[in-house]
Coordinates of C-alpha atoms in Angstrom, one line a residue:
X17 CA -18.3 -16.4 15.9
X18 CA -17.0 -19.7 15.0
X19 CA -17.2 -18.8 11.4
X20 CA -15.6 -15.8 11.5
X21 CA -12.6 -17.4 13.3
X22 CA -12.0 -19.7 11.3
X23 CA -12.0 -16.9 8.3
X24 CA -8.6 -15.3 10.7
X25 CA -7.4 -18.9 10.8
X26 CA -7.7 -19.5 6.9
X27 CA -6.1 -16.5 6.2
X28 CA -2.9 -17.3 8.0
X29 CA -2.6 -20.8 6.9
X30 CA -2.9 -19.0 3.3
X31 CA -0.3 -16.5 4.3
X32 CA 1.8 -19.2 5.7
X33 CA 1.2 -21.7 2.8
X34 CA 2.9 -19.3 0.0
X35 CA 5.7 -18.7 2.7
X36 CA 6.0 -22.5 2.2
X37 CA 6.5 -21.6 -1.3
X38 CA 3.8 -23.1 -3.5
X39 CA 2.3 -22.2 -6.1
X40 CA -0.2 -18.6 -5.0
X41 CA -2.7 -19.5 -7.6
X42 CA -3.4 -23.5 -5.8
X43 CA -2.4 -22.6 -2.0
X44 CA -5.2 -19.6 -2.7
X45 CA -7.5 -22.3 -4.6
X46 CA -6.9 -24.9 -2.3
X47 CA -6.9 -23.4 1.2
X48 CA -10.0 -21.6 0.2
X49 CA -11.7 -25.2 -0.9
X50 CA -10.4 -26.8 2.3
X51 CA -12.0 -24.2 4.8
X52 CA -15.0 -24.4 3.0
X53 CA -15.1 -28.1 3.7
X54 CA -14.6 -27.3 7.3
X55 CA -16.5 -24.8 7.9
X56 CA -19.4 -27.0 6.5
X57 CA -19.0 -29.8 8.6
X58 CA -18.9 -27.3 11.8
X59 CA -22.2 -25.5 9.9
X60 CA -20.6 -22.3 9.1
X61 CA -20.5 -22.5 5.4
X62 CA -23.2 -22.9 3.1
X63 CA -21.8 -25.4 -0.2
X64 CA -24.2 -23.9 -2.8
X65 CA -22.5 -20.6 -2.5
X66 CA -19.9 -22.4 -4.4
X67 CA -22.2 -22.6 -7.4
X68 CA -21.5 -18.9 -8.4
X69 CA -18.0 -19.6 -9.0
X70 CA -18.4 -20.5 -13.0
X71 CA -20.3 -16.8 -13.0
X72 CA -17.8 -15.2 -11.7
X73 CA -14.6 -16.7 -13.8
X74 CA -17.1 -16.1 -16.8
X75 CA -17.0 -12.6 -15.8
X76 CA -13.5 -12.5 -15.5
X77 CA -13.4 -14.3 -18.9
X78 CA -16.0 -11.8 -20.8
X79 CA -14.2 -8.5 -19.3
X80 CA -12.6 -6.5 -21.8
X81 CA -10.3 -4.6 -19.4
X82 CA -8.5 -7.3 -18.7
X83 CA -7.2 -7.7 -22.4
X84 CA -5.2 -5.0 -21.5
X85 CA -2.8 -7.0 -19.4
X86 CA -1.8 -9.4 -22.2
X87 CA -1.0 -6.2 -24.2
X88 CA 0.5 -3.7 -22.1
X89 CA 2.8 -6.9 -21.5
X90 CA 3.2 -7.4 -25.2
X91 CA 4.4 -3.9 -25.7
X92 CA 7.0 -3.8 -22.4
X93 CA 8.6 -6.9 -23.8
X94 CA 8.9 -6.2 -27.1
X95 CA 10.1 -2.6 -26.1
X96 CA 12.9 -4.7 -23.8
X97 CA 14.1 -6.5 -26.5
X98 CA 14.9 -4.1 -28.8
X99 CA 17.2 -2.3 -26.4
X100 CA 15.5 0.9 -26.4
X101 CA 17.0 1.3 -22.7
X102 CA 20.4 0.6 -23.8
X103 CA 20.4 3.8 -26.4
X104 CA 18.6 5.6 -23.8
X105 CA 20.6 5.2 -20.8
X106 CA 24.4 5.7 -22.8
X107 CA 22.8 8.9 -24.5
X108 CA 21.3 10.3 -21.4
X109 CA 24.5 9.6 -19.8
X110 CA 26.4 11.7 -22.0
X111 CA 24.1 14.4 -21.6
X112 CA 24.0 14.9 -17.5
X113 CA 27.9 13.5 -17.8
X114 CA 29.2 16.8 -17.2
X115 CA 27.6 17.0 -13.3
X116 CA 28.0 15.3 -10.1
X117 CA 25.6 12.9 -10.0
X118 CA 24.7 13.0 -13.4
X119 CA 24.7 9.4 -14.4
X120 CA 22.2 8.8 -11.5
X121 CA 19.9 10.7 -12.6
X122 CA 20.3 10.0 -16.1
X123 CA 19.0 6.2 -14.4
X124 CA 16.4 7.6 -12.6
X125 CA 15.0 9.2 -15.9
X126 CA 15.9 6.0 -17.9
X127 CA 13.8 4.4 -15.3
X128 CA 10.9 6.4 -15.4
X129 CA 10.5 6.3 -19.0
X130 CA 10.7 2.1 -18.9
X131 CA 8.0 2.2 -16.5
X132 CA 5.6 3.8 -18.5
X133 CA 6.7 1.7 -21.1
X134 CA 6.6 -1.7 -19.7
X135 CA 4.9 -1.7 -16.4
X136 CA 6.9 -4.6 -15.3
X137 CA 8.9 -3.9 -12.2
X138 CA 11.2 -7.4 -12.7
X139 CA 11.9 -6.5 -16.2
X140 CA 13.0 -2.7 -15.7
X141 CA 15.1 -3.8 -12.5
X142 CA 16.9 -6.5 -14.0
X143 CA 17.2 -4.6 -17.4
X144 CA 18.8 -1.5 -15.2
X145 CA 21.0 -3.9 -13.3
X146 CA 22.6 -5.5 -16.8
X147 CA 22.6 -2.3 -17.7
X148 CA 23.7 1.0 -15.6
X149 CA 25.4 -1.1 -12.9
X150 CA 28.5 -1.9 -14.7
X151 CA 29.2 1.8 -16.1
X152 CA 28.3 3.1 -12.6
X153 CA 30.8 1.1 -11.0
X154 CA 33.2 2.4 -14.0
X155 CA 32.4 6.0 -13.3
X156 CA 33.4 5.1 -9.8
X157 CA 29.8 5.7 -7.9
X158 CA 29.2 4.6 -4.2
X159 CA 28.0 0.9 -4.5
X160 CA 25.2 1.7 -1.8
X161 CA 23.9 4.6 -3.9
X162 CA 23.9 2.8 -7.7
X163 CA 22.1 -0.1 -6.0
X164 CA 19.6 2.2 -4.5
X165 CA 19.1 4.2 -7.6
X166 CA 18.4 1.1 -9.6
X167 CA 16.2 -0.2 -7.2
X168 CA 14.1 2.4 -6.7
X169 CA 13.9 3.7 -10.5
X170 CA 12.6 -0.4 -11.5
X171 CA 9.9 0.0 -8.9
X172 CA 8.3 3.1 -10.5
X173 CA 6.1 1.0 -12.9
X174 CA 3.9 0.3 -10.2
X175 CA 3.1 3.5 -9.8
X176 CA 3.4 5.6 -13.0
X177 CA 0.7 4.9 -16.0
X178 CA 0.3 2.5 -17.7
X179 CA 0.9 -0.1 -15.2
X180 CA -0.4 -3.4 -14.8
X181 CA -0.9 -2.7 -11.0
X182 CA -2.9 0.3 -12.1
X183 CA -5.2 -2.3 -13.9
X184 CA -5.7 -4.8 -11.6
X185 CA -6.4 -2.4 -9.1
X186 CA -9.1 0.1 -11.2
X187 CA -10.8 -3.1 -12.3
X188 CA -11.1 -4.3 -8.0
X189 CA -12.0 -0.8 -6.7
X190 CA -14.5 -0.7 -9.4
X191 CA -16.4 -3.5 -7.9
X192 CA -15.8 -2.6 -4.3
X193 CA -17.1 1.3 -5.2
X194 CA -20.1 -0.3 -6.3
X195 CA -20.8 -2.5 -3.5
X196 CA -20.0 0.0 -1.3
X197 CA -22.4 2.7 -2.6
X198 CA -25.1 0.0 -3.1
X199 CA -24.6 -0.5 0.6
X200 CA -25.2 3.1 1.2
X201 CA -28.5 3.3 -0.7
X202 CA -26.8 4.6 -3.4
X203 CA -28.0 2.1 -6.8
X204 CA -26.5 4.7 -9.5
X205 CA -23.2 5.8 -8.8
X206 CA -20.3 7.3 -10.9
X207 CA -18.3 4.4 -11.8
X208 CA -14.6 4.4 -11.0
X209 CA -12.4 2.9 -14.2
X210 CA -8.7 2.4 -14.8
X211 CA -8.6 5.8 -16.6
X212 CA -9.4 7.3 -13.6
X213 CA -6.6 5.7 -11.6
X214 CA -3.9 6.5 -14.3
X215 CA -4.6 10.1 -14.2
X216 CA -4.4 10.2 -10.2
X217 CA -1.5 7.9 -10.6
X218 CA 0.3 10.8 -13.2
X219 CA 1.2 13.5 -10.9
X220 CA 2.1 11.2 -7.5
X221 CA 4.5 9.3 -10.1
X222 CA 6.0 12.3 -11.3
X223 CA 6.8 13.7 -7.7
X224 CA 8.7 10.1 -6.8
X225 CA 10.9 10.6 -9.5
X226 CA 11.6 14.7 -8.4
X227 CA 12.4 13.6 -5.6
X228 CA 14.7 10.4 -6.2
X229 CA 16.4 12.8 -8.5
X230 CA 16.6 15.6 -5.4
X231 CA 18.2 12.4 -3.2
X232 CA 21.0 12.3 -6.1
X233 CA 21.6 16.0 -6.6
X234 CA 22.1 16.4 -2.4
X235 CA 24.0 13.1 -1.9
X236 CA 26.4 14.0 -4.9
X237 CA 26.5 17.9 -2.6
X238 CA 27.1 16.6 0.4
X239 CA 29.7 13.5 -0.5
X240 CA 30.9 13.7 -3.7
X241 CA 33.3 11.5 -4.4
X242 CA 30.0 8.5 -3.8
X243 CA 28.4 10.4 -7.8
X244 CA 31.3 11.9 -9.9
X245 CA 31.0 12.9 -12.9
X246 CA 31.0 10.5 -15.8
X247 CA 33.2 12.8 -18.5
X248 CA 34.9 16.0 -17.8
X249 CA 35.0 18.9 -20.0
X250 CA 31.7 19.9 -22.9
X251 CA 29.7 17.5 -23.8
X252 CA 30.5 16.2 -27.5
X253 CA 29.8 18.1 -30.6
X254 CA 26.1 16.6 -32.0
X255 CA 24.9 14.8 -28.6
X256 CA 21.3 16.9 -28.8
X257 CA 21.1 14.7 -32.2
X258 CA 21.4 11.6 -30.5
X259 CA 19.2 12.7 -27.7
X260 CA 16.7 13.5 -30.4
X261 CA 17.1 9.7 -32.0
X262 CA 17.1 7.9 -28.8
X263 CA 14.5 9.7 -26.8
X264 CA 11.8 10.8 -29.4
X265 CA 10.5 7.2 -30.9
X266 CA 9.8 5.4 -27.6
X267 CA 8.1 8.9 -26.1
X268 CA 6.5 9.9 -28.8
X269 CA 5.0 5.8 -28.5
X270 CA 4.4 6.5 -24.3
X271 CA 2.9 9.8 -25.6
X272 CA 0.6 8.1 -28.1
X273 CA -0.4 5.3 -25.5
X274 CA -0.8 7.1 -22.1
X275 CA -2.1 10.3 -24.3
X276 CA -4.9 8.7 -25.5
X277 CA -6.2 6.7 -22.3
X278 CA -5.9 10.4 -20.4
X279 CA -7.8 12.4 -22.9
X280 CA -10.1 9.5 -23.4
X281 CA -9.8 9.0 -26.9
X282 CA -9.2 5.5 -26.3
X283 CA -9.5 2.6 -23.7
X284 CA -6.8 1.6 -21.9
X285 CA -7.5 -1.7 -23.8
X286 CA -7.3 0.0 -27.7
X287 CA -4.1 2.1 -26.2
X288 CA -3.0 -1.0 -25.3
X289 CA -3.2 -3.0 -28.3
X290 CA -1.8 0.7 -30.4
X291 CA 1.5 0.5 -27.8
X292 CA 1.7 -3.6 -28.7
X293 CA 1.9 -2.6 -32.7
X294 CA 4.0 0.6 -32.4
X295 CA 6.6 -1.3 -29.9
X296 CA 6.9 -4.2 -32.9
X297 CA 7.8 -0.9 -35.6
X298 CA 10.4 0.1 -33.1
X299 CA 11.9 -2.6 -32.7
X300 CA 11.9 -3.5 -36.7
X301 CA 12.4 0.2 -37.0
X302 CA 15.9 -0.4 -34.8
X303 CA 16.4 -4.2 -36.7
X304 CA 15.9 -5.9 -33.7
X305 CA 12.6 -8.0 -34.8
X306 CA 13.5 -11.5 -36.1
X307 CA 11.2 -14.9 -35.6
X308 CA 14.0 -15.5 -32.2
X309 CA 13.0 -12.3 -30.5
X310 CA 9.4 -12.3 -31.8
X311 CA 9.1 -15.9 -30.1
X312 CA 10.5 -15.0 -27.0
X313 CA 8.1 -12.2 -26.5
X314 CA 5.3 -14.2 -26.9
X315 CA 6.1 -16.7 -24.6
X316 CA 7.0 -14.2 -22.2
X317 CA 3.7 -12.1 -22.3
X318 CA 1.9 -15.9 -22.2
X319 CA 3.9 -16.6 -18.9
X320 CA 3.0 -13.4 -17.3
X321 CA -0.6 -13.1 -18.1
X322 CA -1.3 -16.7 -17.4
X323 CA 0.0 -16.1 -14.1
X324 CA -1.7 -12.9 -13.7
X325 CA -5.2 -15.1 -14.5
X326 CA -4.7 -18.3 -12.6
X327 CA -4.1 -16.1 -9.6
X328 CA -7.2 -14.1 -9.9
X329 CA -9.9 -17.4 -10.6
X330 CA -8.0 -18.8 -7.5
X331 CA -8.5 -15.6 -5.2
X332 CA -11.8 -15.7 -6.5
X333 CA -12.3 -19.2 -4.6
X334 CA -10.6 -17.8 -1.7
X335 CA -12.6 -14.4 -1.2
X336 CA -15.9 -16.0 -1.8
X337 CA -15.0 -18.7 1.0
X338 CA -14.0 -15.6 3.2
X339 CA -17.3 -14.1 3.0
X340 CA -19.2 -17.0 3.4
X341 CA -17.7 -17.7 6.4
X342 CA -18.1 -13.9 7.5
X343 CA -15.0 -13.0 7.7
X344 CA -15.6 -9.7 5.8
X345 CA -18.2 -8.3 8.5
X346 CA -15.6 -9.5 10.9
X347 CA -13.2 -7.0 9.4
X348 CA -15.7 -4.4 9.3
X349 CA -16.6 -3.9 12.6
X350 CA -13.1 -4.3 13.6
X351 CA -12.3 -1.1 11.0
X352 CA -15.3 0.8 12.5
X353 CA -14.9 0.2 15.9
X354 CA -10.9 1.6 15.8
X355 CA -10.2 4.7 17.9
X356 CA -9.5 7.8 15.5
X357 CA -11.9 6.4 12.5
X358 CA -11.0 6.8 8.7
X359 CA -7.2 7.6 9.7
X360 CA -7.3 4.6 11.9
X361 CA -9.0 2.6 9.5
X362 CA -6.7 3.7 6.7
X363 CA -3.6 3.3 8.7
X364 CA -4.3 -0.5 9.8
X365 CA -5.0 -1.3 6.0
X366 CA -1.7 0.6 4.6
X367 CA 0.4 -1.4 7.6
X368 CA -0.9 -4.7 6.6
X369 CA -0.4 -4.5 3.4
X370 CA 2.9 -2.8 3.7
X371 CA 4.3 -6.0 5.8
X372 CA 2.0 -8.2 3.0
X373 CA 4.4 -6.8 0.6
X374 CA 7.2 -8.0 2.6
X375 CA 6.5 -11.6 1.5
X376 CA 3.6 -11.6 -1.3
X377 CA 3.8 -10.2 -4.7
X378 CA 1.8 -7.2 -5.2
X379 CA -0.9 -9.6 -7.4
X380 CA -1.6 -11.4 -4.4
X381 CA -2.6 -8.9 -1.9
X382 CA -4.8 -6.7 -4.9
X383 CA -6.4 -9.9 -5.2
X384 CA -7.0 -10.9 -1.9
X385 CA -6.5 -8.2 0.3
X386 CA -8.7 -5.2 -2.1
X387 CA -12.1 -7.1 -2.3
X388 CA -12.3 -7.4 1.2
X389 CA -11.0 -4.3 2.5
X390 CA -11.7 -2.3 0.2
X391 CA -15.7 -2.2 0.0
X392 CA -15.1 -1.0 3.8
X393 CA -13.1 1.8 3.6
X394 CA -15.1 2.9 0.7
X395 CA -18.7 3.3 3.2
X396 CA -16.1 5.2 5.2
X397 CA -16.5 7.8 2.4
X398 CA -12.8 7.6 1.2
X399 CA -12.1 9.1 -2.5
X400 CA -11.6 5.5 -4.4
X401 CA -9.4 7.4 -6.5
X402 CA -6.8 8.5 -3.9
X403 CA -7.2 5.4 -2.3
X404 CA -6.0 3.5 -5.2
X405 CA -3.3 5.4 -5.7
X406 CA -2.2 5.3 -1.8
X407 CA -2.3 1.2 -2.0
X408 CA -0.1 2.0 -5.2
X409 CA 2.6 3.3 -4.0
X410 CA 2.6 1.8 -0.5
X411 CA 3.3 -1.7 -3.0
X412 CA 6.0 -0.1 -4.5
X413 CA 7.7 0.5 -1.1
X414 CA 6.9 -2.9 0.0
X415 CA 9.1 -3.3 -3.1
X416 CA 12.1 -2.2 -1.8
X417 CA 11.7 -3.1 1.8
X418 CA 14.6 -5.4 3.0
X419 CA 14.7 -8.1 3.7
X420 CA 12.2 -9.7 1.4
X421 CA 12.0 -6.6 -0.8
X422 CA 11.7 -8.5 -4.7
X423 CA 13.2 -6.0 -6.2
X424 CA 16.3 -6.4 -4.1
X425 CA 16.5 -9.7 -5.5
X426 CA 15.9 -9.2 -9.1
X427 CA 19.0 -6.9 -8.9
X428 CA 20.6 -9.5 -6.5
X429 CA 20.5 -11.9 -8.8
X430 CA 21.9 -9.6 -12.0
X431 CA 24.5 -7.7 -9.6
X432 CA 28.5 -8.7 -10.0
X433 CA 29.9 -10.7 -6.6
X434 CA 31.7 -7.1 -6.1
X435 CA 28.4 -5.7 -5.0
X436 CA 27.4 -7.2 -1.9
X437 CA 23.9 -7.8 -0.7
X438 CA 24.5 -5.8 2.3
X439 CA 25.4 -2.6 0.0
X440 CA 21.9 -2.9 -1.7
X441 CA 20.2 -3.6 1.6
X442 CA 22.1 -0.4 2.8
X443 CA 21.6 1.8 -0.3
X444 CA 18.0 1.4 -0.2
X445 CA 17.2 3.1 3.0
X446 CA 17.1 6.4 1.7
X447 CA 14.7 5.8 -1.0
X448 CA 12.6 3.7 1.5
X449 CA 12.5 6.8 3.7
X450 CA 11.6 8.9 0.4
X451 CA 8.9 6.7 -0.6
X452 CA 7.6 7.1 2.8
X453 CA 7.6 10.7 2.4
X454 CA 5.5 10.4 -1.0
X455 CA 2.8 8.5 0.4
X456 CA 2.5 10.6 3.5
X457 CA 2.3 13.9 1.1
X458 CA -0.5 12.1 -0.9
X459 CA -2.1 11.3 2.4
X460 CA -2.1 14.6 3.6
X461 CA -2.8 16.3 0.2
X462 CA -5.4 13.8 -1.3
X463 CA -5.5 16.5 -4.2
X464 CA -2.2 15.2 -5.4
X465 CA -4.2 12.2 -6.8
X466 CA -7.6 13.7 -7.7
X467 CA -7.2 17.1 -8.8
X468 CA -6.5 15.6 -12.5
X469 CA -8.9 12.8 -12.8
X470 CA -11.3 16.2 -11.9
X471 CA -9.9 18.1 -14.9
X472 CA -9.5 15.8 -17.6
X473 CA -12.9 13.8 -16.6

């Protein structure tokens, strides 16, 4: 037991060490290295077990997937830069103008379509905030209810495809399907891949943005001077037009990209590289491409994916060190041997990584948190697919939790001294309690996640 112990023991002074605030890839690296010294000394570790490390990063290295991340990156940026929100968001306000309500939900749609564009949720939240939070204060909207709408529409690009979180996490449950079936007996099972995870992720995605837009349409009902309407009268003469020019290049590119991975004409890694080229037209197509921007999106997409790297080879060290001290069969009879089984099991999981999301960025927890709980859950005979897609959107509300919520502060820290923190903290409930609502429908109605990866695969 001593081993296992002291796996519990380096898990919280890992989880306490990025509280601290240093960097996740080296507290992850470095606590894992430490423990492993430890639990050496005290005869719980075996040090050769650290010779498969250069393997593993090799694999990491060699995997094509992951040239995806770099890419879909790439193509977010680029799309960010050449203000394809901006057009979107003042022509899609003129359109729903007319209604109660209407610019939130002309927000919500904005946000939806960013998501599957970029896949960032910093970029589309602080990109909404610049953006939609100064004309909804114009149009004279509730504080608490802009804030919320913003919010909630940046988070969707952890959910709805392509999204880097979708990646990550397809490329994880791959390996833990396979370990878990090899477990089983099983040596030849389906595999699971990201395309499998965007379709489940397609209709879930779709419903959170029904019913963030059914939030809007009963709060603007029920108190409407918090949503009026943003003109009064018809909408101007030649507005479908500019609809038309606004909305058809970047969907027809989202079509294109997302199309292709779902009908599997391509990999999410050739629709990936397709969405980087046809996001540089746009944006030379709308004159916005010049050595300035061009630089600044490279650097960007270098920043993010070397990130999204160093974090993985230094969860690698950490998981390994985990197992070798037995902490994973420690978690697995404490799964099994919960009251109520799979629901139990389920339940602990989607708590602790609902309060993980509290103070960890999503990254993180896939990275450390999936390999080792996920292998379990999957001999429990849970659909990978709907699992993946349940650890999807319970991120996304870990999201918006206050009071460590990130998106909260990326709009914190884009929001005018008018809006006080306490109005986004406020606002947020309801689509808290909505999100909430979505992943209990998908956990009651796993169908709402697999019944397309059935048909189109």
């Amino acid at each position: 037991m001593t081993g296992e112990i002291l796996s519990l023991v380096m898990f919280a002074v890992a989880c306490g060490v990025l509280l601290l605030g240093f960097p996740v890839a080296f507290s992850l690296a470095g606590t894992g290295l430490a423990f492993a010294l430890i639990g050496n000394a005290m005869g719980t570790f075996d040090m050769p077990l650290l010779g498969s490390l250069p393997s593993r990063y090799f694999g990491v290295m060699t995997n094509e997937l992951y040239v995806a991340i770099p890419l879909f990156v790439f193509m977010g940026v680029m799309l960010e830069r050449a203000r394809i929100a901006e057009k979107l968001l003042t022509t899609m306000g003129m359109l729903f103008g007319t209604m109660r309500g209407g610019l939130g939900i002309s927000v919500v749609i904005v946000g939806m379509l960013l998501a599957a564009s970029t896949g960032i949720v910093g970029a589309t939240v602080v990109t909404m905030g610049l953006l939609s939070l100064p004309a909804m204060q114009k149009a004279g909207y509730d504080p608490k209810l802009s804030t919320g709408v913003i919010c909630a529409s940046g988070t969707l690009g952890q959910i709805i495809p392509p999204s880097i979180v979708l990646v990550l996490l397809g490329d994880i449950l791959q390996g833990a399907y396979a370990e878990a079936q090899r477990a089983l007996g099983n040596w030849a099972p389906e595999p699971i891949s990201v395309m499998d995870l965007f379709a489940g992720a397609f209709i879930p995605g779709i419903m959170l943005v029904g019913l963030y837009i059914g939030w809007i349409i009963i709060k603007s009902l029920i108190d409407p001077e918090s949503a009026p309407a943003l003109v009064e009268g018809k909408r101007p003469a030649g507005l479908w037009g500019e609809v038309l020019r606004a909305l058809l290049p970047p969907a027809l590119l989202i079509v294109a990209v997302l199309g292709s991975i779902l009908t599997g004409i391509a990999t999410p890694t050739e629709s990936a590289a397709f969405g980087s080229v046809g996001a540089t037209i746009l944006a030379a197509f709308y004159r916005r491409l010049d050595m300035p921007v061009l630089r600044h999106v490279v650097r960007q997409t270098v920043q993010v994916s070397a990130m999204v790297f160093v974090i993985l080879l230094g969860a690698s060290v950490f998981s390994l060190v985990f197992r070798g001290l037995g902490g994973d069969h420690l978690v697995e009879e404490l799964l099994h041997n919960l009251p109520g089984g799979v629901f139990s099991a389920m339940l602990v999981v989607m708590l602790l990584m609902f309060v993980m999301g509290f103070f960890l960025d999503f990254i993180e927890i896939v990275f450390v948190v999936i390999p080792i709980v996920g292998p379990i859950l999957l001999k429990l005979d849970v659909d990978p697919v709907w699992l993946g897609v349940m650890i999807a959107i319970n991120l996304q509300t870990s999201f918006l939790t206050p009071p460590f919520g990130f998106a909260l502060f990326y709009l914190r820290g884009v929001a005018p001294a008018a809006i006080k923190t306490w109005d986004i903290y406020r606002g947020i409930v309801p689509f808290v309690v909505i999100q909430m609502l979505g992943l209990c429908l998908v956990a009651a109605f796993p169908w709402l996640a697999t019944w397309l990866p059935s048909v189109l695969f």
